[in-house]
CSV table of C-alpha atoms in Angstrom, one decimal:
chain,number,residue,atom,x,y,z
I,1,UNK,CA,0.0,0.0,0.0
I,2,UNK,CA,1.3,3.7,-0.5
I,3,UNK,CA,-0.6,6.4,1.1
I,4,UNK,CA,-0.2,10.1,-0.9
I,5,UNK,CA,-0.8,13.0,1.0
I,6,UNK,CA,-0.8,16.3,-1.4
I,7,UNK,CA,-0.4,20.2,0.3
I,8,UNK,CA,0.1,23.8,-1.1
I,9,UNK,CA,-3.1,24.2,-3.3
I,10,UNK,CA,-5.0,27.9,-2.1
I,11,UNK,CA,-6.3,30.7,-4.1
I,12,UNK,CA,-3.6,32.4,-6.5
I,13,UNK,CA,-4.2,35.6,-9.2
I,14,UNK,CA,-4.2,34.4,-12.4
I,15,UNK,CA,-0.2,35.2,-13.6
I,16,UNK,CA,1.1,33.9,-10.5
I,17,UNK,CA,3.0,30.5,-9.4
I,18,UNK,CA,2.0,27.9,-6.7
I,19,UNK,CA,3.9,24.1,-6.0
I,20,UNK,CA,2.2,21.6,-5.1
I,21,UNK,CA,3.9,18.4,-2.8
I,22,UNK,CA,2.9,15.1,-2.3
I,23,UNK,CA,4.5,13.4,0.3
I,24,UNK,CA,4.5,9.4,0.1
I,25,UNK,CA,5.0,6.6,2.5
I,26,UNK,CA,4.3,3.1,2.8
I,27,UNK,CA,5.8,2.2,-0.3
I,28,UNK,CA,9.8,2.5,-2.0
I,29,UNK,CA,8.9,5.8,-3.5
I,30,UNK,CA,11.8,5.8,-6.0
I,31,UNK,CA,10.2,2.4,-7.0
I,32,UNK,CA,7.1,4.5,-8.4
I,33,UNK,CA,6.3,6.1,-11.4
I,34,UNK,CA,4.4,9.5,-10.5
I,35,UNK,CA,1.6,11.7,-12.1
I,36,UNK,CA,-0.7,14.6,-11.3
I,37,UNK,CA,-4.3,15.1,-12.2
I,38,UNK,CA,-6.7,17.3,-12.0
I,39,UNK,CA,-10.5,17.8,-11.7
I,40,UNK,CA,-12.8,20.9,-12.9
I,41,UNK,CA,-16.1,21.3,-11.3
I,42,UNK,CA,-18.7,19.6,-13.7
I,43,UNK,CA,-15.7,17.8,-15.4
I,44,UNK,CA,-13.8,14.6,-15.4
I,45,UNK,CA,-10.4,14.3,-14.0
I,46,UNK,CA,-7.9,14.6,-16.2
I,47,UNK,CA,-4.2,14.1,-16.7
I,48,UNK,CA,-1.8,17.2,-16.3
I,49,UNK,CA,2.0,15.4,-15.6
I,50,UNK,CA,4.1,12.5,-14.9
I,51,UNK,CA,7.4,11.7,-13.9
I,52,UNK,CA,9.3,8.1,-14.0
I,53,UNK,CA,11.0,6.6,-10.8
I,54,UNK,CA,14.2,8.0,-11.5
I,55,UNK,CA,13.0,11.9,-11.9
I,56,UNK,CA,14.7,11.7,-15.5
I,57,UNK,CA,11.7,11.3,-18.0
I,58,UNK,CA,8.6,13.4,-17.6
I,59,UNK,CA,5.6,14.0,-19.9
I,60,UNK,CA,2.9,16.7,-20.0
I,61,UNK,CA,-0.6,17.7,-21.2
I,62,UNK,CA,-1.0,20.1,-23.9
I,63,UNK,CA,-2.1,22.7,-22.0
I,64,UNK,CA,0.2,23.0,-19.5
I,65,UNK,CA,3.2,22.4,-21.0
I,66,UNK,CA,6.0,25.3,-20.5
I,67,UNK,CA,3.9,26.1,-17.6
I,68,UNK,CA,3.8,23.4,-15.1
I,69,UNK,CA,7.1,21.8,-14.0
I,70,UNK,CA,6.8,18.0,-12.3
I,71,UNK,CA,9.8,17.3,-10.5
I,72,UNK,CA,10.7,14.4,-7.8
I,73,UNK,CA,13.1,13.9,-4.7
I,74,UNK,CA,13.7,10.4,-3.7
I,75,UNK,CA,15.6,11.5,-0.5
I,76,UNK,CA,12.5,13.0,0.6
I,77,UNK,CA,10.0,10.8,-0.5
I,78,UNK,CA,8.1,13.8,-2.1
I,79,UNK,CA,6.6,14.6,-5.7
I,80,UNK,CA,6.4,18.4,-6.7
I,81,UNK,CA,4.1,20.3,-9.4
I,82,UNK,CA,5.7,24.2,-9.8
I,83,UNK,CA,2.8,25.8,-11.7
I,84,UNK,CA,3.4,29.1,-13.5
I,85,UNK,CA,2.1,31.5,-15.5
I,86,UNK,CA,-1.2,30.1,-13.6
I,87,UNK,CA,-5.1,31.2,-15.6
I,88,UNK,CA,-8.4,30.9,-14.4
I,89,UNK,CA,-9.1,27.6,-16.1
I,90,UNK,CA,-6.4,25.6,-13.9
I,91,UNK,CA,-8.8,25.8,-11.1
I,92,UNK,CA,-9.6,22.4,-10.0
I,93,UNK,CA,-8.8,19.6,-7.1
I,94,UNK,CA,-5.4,18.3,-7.9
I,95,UNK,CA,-4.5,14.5,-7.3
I,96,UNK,CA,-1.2,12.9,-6.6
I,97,UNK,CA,-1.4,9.9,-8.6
I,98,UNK,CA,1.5,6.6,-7.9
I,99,UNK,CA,2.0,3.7,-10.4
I,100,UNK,CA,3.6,0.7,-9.9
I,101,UNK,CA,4.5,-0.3,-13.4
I,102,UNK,CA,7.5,1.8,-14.1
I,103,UNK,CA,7.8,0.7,-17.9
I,104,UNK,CA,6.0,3.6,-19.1
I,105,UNK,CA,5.0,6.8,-18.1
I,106,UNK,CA,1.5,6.9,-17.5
I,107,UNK,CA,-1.8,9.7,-18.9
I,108,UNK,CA,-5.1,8.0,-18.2
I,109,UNK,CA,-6.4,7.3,-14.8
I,110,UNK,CA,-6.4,3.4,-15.0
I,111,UNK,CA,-2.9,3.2,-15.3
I,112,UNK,CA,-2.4,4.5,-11.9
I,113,UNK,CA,-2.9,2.5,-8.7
I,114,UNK,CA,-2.7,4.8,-5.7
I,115,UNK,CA,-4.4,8.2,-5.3
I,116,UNK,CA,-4.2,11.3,-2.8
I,117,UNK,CA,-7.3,13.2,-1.4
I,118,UNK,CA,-6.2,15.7,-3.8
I,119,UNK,CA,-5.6,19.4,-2.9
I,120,UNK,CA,-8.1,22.5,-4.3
I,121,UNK,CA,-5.8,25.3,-6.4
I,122,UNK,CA,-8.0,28.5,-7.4
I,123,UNK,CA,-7.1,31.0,-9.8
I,124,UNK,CA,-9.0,34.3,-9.9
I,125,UNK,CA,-8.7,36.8,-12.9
């Protein structure tokens, strides 16, 4: 089992930067291939970043990308997202996603096996 616990979500203006952690324990973290998601109100949860075990591959959604930053210390047991240039529409509950397959980096939900209680970021214009 590997319990995610995320922190640093809150309200932010629109232009501005927040990071995100999730802390995990229970598991080897640098055995775990890592992702964010994100939910909208009204909308499904959808895929914004991952990272492989090692910190040295990541991938990104479309509309984030040159934005958002997902970066990993091992040491610490900790997964970041440093989001930038931030606009209203990244308002949502943001998950802390862990996968045990570490072939591939993972974008849909069902690839992932544990889950945070995710963490609310709001961005006013």
């Amino acid at each position: 089992q590997v319990q995610l616990v995320e922190s640093g979500g809150g309200l932010v203006q629109a232009g501005g930067s927040v990071r995100l952690s999730c802390a995990a324990s229970g598991r080897t973290f640098s055995s775990l291939n890592m992702g964010w998601f994100r939910q909208a109100p009204g909308k499904g949860r959808e895929f914004v970043a991952a990272i492989n075990w090692s910190g040295g591959s990541t991938t990104y959604a479309d509309s984030v990308k040159g934005r958002f930053t997902i970066s990993r210390d091992n040491a610490k047991n900790t997964v970041y997202l440093q989001m930038n240039s931030l606009k209203p529409e990244d308002t949502a509950v943001y998950y802390c996603a862990a996968r045990r397959e570490t072939g591939l980096l993972g974008r849909q939900r069902y690839e992932y096996d544990y889950w945070g209680q995710g963490t609310q970021v709001t961005v006013s214009s």
